[in-house]
mmCIF file with all atom_site columns, C-alpha atoms in Angstrom:
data_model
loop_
_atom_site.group_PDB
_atom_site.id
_atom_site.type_symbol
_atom_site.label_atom_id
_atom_site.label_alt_id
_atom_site.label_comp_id
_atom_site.label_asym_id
_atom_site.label_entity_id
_atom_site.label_seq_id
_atom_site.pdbx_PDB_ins_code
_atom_site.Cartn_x
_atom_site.Cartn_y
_atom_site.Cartn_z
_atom_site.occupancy
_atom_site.B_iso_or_equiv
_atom_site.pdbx_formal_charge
_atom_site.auth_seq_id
_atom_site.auth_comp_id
_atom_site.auth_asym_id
_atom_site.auth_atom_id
_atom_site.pdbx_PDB_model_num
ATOM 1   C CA . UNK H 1 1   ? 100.040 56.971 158.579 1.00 0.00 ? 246 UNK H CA 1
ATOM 2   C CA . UNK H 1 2   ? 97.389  56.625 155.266 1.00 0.00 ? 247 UNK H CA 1
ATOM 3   C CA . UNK H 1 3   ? 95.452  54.652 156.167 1.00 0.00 ? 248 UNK H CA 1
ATOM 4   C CA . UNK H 1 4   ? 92.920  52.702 153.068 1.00 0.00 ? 249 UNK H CA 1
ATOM 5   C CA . UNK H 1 5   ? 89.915  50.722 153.792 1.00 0.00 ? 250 UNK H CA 1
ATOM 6   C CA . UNK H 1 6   ? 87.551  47.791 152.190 1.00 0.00 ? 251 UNK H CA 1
ATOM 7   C CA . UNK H 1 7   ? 85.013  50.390 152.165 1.00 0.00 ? 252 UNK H CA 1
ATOM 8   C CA . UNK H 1 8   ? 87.569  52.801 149.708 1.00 0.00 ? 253 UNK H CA 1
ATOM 9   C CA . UNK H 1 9   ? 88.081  54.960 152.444 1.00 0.00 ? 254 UNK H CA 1
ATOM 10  C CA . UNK H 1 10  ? 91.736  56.755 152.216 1.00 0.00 ? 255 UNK H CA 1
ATOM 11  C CA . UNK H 1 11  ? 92.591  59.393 155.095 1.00 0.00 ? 256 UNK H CA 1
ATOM 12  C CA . UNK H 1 12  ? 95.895  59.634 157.360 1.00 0.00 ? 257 UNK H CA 1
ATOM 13  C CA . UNK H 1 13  ? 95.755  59.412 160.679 1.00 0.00 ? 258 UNK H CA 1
ATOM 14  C CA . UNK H 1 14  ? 96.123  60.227 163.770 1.00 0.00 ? 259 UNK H CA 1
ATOM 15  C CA . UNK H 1 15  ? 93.917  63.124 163.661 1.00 0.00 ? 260 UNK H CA 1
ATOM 16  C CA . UNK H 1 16  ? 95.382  65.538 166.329 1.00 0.00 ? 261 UNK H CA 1
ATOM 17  C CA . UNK H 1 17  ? 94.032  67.868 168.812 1.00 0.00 ? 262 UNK H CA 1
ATOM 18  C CA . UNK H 1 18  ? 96.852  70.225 169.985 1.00 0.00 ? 263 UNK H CA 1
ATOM 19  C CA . UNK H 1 19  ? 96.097  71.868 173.416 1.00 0.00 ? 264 UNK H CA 1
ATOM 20  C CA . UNK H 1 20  ? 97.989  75.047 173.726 1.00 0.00 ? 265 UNK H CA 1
ATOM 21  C CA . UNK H 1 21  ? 98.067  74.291 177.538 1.00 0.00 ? 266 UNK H CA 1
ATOM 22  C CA . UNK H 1 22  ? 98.805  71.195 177.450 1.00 0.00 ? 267 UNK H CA 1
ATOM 23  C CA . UNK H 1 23  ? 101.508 69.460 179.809 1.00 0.00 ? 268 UNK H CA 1
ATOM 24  C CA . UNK H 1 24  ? 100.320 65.882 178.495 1.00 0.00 ? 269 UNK H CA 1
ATOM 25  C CA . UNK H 1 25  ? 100.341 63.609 175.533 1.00 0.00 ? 270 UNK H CA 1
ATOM 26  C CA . UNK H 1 26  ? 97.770  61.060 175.309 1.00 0.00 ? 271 UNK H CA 1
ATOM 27  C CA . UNK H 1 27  ? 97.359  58.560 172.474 1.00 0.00 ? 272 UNK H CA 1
ATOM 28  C CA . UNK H 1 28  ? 93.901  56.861 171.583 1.00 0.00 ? 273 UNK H CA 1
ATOM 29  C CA . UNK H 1 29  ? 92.988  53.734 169.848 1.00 0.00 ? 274 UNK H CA 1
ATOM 30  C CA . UNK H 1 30  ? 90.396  51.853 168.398 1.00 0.00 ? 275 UNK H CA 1
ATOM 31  C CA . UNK H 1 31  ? 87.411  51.926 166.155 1.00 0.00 ? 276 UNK H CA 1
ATOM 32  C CA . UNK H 1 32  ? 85.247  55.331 165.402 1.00 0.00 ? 277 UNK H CA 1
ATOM 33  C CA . UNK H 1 33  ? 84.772  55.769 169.418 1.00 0.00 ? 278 UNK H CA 1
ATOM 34  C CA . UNK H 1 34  ? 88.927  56.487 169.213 1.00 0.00 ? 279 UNK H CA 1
ATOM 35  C CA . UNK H 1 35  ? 88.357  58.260 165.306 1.00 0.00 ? 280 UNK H CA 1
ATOM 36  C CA . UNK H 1 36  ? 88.685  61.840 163.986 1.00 0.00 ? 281 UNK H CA 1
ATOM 37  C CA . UNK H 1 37  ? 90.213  61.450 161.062 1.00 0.00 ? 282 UNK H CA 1
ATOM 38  C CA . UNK H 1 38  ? 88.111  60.334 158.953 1.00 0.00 ? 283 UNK H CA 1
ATOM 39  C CA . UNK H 1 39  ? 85.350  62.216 159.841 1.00 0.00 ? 284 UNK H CA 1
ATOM 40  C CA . UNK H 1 40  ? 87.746  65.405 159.367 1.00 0.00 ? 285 UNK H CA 1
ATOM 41  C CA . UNK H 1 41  ? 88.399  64.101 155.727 1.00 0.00 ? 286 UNK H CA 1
ATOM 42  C CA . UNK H 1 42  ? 84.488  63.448 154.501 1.00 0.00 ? 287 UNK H CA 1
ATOM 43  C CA . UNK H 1 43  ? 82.455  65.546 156.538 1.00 0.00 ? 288 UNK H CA 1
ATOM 44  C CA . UNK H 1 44  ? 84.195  68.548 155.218 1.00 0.00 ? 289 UNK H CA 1
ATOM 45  C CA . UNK H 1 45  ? 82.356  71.889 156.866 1.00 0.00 ? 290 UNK H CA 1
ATOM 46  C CA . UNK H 1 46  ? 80.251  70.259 159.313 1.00 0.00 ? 291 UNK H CA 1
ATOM 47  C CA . UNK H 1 47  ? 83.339  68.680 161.044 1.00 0.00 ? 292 UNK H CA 1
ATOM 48  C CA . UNK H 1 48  ? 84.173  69.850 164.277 1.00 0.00 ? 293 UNK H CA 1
ATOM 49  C CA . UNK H 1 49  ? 86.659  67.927 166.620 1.00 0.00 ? 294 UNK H CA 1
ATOM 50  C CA . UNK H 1 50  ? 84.800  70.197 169.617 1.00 0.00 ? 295 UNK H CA 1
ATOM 51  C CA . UNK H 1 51  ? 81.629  67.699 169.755 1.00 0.00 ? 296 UNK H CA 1
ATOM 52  C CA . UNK H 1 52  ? 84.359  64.912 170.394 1.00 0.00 ? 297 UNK H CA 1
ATOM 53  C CA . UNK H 1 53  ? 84.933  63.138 174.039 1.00 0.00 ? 298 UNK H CA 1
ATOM 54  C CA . UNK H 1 54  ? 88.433  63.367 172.564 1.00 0.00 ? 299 UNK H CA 1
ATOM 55  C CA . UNK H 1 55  ? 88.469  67.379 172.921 1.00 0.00 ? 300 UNK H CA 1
ATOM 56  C CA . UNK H 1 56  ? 87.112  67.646 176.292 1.00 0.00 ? 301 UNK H CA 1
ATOM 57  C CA . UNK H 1 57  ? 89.497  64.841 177.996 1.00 0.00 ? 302 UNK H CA 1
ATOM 58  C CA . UNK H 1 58  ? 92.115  67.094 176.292 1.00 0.00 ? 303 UNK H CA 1
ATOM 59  C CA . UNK H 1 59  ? 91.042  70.004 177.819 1.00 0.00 ? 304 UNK H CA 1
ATOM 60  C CA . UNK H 1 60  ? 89.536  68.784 181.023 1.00 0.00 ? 305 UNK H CA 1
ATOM 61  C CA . UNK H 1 61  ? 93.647  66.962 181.331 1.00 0.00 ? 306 UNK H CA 1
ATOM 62  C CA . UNK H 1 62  ? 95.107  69.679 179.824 1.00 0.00 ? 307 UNK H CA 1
ATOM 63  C CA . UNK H 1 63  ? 96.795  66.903 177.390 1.00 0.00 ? 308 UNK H CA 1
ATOM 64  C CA . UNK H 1 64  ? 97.030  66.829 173.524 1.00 0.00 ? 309 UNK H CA 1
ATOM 65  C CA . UNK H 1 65  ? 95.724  63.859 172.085 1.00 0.00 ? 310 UNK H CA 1
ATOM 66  C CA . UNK H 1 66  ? 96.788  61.629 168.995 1.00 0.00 ? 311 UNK H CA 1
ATOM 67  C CA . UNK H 1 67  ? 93.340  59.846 168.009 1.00 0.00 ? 312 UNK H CA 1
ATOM 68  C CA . UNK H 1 68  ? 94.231  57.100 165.869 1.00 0.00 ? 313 UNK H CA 1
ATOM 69  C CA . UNK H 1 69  ? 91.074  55.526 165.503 1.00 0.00 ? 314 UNK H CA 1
ATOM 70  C CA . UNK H 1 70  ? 89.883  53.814 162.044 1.00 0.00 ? 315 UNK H CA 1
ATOM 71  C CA . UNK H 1 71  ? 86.430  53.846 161.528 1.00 0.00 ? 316 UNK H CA 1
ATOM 72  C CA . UNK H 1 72  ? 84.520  50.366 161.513 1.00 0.00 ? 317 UNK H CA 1
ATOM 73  C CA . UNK H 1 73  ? 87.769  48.927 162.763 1.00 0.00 ? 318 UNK H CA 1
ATOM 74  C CA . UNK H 1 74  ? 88.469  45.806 164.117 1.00 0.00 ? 319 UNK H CA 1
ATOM 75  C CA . UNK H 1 75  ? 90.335  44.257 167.485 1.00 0.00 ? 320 UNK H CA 1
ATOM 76  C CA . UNK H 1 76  ? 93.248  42.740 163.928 1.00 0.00 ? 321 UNK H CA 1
ATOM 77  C CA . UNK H 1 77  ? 92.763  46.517 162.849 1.00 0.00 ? 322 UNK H CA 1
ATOM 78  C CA . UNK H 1 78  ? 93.967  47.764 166.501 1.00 0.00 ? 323 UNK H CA 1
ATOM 79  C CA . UNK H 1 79  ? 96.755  45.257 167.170 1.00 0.00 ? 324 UNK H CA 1
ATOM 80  C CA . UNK H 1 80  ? 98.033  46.348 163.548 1.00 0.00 ? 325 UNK H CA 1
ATOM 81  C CA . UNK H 1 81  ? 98.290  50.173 164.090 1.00 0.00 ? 326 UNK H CA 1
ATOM 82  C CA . UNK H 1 82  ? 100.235 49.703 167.459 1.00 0.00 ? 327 UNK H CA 1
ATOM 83  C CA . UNK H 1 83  ? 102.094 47.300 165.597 1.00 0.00 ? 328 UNK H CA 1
ATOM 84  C CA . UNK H 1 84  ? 103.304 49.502 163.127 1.00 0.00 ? 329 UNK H CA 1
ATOM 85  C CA . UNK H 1 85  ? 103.194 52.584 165.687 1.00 0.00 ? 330 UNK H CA 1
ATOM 86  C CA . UNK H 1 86  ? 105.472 53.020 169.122 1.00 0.00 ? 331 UNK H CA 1
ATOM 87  C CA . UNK H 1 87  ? 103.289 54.216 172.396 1.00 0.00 ? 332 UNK H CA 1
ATOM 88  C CA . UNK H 1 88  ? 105.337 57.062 173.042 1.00 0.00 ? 333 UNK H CA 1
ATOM 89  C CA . UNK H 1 89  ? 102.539 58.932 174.839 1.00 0.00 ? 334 UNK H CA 1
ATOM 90  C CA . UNK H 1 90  ? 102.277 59.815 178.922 1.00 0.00 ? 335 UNK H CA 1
ATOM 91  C CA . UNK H 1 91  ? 99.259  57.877 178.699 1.00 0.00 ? 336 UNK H CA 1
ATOM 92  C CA . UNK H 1 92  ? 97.386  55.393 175.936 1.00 0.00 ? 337 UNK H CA 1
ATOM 93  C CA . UNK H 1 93  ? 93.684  55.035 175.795 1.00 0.00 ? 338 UNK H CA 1
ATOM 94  C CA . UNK H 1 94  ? 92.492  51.713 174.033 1.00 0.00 ? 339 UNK H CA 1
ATOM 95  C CA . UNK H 1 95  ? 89.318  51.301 172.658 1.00 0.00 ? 340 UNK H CA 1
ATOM 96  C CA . UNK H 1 96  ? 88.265  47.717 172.190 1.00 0.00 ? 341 UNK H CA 1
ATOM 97  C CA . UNK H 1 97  ? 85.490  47.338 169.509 1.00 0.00 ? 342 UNK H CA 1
ATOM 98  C CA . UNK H 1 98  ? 83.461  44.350 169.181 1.00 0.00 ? 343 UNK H CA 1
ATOM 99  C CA . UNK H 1 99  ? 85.553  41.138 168.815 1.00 0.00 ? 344 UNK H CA 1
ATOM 100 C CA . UNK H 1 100 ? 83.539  39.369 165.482 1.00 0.00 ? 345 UNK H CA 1
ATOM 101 C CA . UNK H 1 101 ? 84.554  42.472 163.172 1.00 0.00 ? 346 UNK H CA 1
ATOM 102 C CA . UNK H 1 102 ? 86.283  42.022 160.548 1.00 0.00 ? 347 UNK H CA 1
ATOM 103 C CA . UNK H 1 103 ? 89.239  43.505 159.203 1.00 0.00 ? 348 UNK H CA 1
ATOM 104 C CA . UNK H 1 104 ? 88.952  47.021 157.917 1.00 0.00 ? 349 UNK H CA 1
ATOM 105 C CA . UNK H 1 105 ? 92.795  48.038 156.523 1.00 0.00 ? 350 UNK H CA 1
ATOM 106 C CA . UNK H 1 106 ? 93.840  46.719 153.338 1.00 0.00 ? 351 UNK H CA 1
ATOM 107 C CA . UNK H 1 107 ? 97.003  46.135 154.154 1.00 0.00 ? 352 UNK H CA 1
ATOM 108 C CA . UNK H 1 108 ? 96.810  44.039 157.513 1.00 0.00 ? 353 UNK H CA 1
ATOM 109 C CA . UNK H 1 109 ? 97.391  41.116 157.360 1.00 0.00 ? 354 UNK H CA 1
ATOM 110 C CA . UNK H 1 110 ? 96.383  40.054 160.895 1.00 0.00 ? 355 UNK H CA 1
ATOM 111 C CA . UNK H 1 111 ? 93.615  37.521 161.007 1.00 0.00 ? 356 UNK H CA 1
ATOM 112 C CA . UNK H 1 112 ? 93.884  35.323 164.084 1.00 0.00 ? 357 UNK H CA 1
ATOM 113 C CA . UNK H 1 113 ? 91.558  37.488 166.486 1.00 0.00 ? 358 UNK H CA 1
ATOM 114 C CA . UNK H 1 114 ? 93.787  36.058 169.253 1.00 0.00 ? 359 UNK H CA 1
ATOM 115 C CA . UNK H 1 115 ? 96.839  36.532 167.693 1.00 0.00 ? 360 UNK H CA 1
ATOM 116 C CA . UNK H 1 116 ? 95.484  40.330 167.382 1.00 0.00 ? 361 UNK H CA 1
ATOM 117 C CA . UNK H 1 117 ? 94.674  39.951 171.189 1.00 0.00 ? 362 UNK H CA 1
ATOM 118 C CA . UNK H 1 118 ? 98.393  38.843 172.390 1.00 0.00 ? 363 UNK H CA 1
ATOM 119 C CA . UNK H 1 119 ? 99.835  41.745 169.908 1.00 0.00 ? 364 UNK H CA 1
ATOM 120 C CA . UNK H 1 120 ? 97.735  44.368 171.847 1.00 0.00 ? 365 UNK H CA 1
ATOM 121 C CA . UNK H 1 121 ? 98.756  42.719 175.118 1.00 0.00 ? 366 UNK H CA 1
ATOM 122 C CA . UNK H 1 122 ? 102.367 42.249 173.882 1.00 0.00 ? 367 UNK H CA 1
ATOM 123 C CA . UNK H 1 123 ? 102.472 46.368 172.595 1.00 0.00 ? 368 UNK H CA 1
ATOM 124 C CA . UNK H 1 124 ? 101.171 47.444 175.985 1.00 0.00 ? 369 UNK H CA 1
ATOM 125 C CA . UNK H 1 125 ? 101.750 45.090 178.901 1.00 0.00 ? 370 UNK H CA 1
ATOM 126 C CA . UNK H 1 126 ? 105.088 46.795 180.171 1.00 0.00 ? 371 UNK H CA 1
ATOM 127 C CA . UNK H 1 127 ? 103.681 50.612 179.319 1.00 0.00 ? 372 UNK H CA 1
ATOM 128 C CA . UNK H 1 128 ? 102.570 52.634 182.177 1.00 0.00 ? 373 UNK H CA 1
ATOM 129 C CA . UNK H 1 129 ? 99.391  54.110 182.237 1.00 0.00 ? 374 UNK H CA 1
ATOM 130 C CA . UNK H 1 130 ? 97.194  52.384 179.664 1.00 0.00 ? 375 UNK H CA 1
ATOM 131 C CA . UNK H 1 131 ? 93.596  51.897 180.035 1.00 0.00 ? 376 UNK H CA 1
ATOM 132 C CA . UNK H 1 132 ? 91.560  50.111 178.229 1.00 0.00 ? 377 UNK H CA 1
ATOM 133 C CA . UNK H 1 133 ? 87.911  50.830 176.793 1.00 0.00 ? 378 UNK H CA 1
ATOM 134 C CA . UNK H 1 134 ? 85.254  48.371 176.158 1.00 0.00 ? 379 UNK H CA 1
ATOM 135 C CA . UNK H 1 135 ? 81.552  49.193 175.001 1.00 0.00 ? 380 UNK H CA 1
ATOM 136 C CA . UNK H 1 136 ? 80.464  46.300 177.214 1.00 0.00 ? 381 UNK H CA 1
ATOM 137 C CA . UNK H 1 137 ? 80.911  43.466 179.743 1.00 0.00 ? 382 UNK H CA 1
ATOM 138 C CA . UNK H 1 138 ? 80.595  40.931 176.510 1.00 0.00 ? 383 UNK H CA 1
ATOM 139 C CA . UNK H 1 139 ? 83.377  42.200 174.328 1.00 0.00 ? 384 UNK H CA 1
ATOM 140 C CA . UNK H 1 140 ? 85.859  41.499 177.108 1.00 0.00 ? 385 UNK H CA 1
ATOM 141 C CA . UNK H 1 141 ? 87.401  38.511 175.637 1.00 0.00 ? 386 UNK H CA 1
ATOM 142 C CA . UNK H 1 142 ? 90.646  38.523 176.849 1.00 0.00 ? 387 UNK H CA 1
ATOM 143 C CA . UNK H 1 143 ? 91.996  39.940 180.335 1.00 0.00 ? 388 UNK H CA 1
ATOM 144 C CA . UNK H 1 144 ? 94.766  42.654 179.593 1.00 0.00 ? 389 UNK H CA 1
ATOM 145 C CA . UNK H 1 145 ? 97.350  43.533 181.887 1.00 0.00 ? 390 UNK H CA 1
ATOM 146 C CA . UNK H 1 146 ? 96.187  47.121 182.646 1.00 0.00 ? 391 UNK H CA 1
ATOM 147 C CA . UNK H 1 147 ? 92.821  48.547 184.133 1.00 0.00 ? 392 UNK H CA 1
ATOM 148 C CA . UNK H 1 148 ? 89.349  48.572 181.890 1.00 0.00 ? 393 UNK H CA 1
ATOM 149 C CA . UNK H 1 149 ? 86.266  50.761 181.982 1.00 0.00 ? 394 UNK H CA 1
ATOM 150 C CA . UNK H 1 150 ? 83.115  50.255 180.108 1.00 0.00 ? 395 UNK H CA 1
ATOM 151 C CA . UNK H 1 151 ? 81.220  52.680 178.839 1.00 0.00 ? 396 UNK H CA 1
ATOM 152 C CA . UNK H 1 152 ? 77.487  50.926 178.166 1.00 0.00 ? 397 UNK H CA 1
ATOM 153 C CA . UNK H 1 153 ? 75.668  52.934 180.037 1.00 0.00 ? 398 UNK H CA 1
ATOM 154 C CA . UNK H 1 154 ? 77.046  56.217 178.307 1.00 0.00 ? 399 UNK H CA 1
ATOM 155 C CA . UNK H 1 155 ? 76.307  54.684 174.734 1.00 0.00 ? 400 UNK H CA 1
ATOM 156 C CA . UNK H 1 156 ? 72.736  53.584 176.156 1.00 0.00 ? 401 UNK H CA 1
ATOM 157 C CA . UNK H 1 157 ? 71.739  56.829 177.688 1.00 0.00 ? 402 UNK H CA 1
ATOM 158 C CA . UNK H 1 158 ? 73.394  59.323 175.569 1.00 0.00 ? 403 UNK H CA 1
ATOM 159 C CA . UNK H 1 159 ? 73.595  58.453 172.072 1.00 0.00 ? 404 UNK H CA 1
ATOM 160 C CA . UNK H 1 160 ? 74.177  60.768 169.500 1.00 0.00 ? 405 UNK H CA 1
ATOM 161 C CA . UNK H 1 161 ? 69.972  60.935 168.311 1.00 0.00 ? 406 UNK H CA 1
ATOM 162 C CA . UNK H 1 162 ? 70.686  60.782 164.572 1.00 0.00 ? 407 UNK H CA 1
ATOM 163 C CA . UNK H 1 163 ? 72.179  57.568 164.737 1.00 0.00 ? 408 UNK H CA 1
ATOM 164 C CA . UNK H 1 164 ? 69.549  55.664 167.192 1.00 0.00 ? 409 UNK H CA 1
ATOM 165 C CA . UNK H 1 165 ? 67.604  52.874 165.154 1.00 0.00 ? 410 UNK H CA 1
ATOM 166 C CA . UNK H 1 166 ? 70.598  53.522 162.122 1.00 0.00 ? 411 UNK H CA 1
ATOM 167 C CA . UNK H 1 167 ? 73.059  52.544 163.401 1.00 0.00 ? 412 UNK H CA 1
ATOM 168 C CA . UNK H 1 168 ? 74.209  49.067 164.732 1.00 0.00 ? 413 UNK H CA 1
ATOM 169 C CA . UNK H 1 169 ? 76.623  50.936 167.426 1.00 0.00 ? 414 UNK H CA 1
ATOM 170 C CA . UNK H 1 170 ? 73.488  52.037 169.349 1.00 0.00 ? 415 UNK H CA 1
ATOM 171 C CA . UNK H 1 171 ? 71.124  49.387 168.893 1.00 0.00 ? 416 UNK H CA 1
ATOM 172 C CA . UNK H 1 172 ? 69.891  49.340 172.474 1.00 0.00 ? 417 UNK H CA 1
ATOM 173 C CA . UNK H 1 173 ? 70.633  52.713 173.115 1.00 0.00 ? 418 UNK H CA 1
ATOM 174 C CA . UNK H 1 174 ? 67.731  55.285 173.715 1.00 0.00 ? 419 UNK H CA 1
ATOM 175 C CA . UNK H 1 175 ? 67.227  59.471 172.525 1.00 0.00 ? 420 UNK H CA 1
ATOM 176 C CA . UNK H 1 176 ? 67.655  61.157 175.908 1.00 0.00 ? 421 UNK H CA 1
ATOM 177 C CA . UNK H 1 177 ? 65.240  64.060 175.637 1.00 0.00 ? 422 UNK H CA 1
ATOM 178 C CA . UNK H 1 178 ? 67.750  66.266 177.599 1.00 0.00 ? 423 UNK H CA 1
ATOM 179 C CA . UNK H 1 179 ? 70.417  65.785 175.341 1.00 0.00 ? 424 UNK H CA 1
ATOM 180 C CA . UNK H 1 180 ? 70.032  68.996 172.584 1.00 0.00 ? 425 UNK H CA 1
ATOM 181 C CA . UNK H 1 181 ? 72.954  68.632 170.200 1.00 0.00 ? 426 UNK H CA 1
ATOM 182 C CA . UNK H 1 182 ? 74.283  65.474 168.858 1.00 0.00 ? 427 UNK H CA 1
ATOM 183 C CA . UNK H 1 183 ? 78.092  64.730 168.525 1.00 0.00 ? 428 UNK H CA 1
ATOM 184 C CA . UNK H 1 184 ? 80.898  62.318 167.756 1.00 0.00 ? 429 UNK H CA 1
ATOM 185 C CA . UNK H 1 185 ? 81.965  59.011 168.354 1.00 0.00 ? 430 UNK H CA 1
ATOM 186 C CA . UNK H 1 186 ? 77.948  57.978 168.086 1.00 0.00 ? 431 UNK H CA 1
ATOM 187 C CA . UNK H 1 187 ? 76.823  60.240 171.226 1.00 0.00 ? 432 UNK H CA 1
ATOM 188 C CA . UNK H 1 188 ? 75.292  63.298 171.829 1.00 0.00 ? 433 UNK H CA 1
ATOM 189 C CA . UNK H 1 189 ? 77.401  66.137 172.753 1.00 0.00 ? 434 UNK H CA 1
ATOM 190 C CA . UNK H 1 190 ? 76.498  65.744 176.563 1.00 0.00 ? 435 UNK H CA 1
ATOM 191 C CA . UNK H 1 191 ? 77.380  61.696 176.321 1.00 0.00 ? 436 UNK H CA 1
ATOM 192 C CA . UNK H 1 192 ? 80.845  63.200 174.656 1.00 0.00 ? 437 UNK H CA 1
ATOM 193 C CA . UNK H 1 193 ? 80.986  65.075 177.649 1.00 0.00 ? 438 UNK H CA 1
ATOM 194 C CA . UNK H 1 194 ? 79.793  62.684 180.278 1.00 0.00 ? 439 UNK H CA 1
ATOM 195 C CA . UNK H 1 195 ? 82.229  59.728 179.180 1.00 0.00 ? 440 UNK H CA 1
ATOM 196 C CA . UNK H 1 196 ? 85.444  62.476 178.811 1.00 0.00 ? 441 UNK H CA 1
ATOM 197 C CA . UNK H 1 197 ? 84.984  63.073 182.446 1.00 0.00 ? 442 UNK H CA 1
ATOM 198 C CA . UNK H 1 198 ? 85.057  59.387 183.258 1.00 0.00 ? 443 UNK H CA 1
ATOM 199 C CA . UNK H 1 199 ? 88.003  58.622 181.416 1.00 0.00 ? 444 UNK H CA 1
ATOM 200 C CA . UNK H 1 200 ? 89.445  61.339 183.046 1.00 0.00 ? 445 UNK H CA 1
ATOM 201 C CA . UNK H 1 201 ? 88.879  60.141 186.427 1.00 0.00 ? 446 UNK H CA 1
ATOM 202 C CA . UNK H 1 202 ? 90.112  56.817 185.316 1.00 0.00 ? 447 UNK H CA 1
ATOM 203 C CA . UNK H 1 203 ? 93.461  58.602 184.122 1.00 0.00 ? 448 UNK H CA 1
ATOM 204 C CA . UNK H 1 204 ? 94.395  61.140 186.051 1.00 0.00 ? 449 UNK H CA 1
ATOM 205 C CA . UNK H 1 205 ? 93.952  61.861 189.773 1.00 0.00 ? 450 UNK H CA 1
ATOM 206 C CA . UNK H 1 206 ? 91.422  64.926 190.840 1.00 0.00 ? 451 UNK H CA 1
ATOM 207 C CA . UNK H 1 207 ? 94.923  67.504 190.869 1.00 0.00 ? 452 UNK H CA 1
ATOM 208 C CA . UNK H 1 208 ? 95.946  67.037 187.685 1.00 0.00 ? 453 UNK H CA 1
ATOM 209 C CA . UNK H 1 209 ? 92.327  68.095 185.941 1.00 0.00 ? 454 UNK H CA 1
ATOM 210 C CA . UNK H 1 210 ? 91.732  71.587 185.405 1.00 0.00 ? 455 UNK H CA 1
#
């Protein structure tokens, strides 16, 4: 799917990690937590999807992963791409961005937040194994169907240390001086890490993780 932004962004998406191993198929969601792609497009050379939370749920799961994520997107942005997308994945990972953003693809023509809210809910409500993502207690506007998990205390602890005091994403977050490498999706490589293996537990039970 090509995807073009207000910011003159063009890039197709999902970006996919395919996992040799892998017995699953999980699609993800969102905003740049749930993006690849465009990163893979622009950052040419210094790309690699192996500082990603995305990777290491894939290999932790043993799943591949569709991440169909558009960066700066909004909640309109989300209920558009499952819109125009079926969730034919053993599992779907939403991530819900925060709720005053506004739309990002050129060609959606969703405005209503809460219509965008009822899509999403609409798309997902009678799939099995969906969970959904929020940074925070406060951009939980609507109660979905399926179970939640917020990651705030991943994004405050381990945020990827070039983007602290840049970038609005990680605002209150702090450089933890254990954390050595930074990484995608705004954390460091560890936070990558740490919030893969809580998704994970959230997903899977403990036999189906390698």
């Amino acid at each position: 799917m090509l995807i073009r932004t207000t910011k003159s962004e063009i890039y197709e998406i999902p970006y996919r990690y395919e996992n040799e191993y892998g017995k699953k198929t999980i699609g993800v969601f969102g905003d740049s937590f749930a993006g690849l792609a465009k990163d893979a497009k622009y950052l040419y050379d210094t790309f690699t999807h192996e500082s990603s939370w995305i990777y290491y749920l894939g290999v932790l799961s043993n799943s591949s992963i569709d991440a169909w994520g558009v960066t700066g997107g909004s909640e309109n942005d989300l209920a558009f791409i499952l819109q125009k997308n079926e969730l034919n994945y053993d599992y779907s990972l939403l991530i819900h961005t925060n709720p005053l953003r506004d739309v990002r693809i050129t060609k959606n023509k969703i405005t209503d937040l809460y219509k965008a809210l009822a899509i999403i809910e609409g798309k997902t409500r009678d799939k099995k194994n969906v969970l959904h993502v929020f940074w925070n207690v406060e951009h939980e506007i609507y109660k979905f169907s399926h179970k939640k998990y917020f990651m705030d205390s991943i994004l405050k602890n381990h945020p990827n240390p070039v983007e602290v005091g840049v970038n609005v994403t990680t605002r209150n977050s702090t450089v933890n001086k254990n954390d050595q490498l930074g990484g995608s999706c705004h954390l460091s490589n560890r936070g990558n890490l740490l919030l893969a293996i809580e998704i994970n537990k959230h997903l899977f039970s403990n036999d189906e993780s390698i």
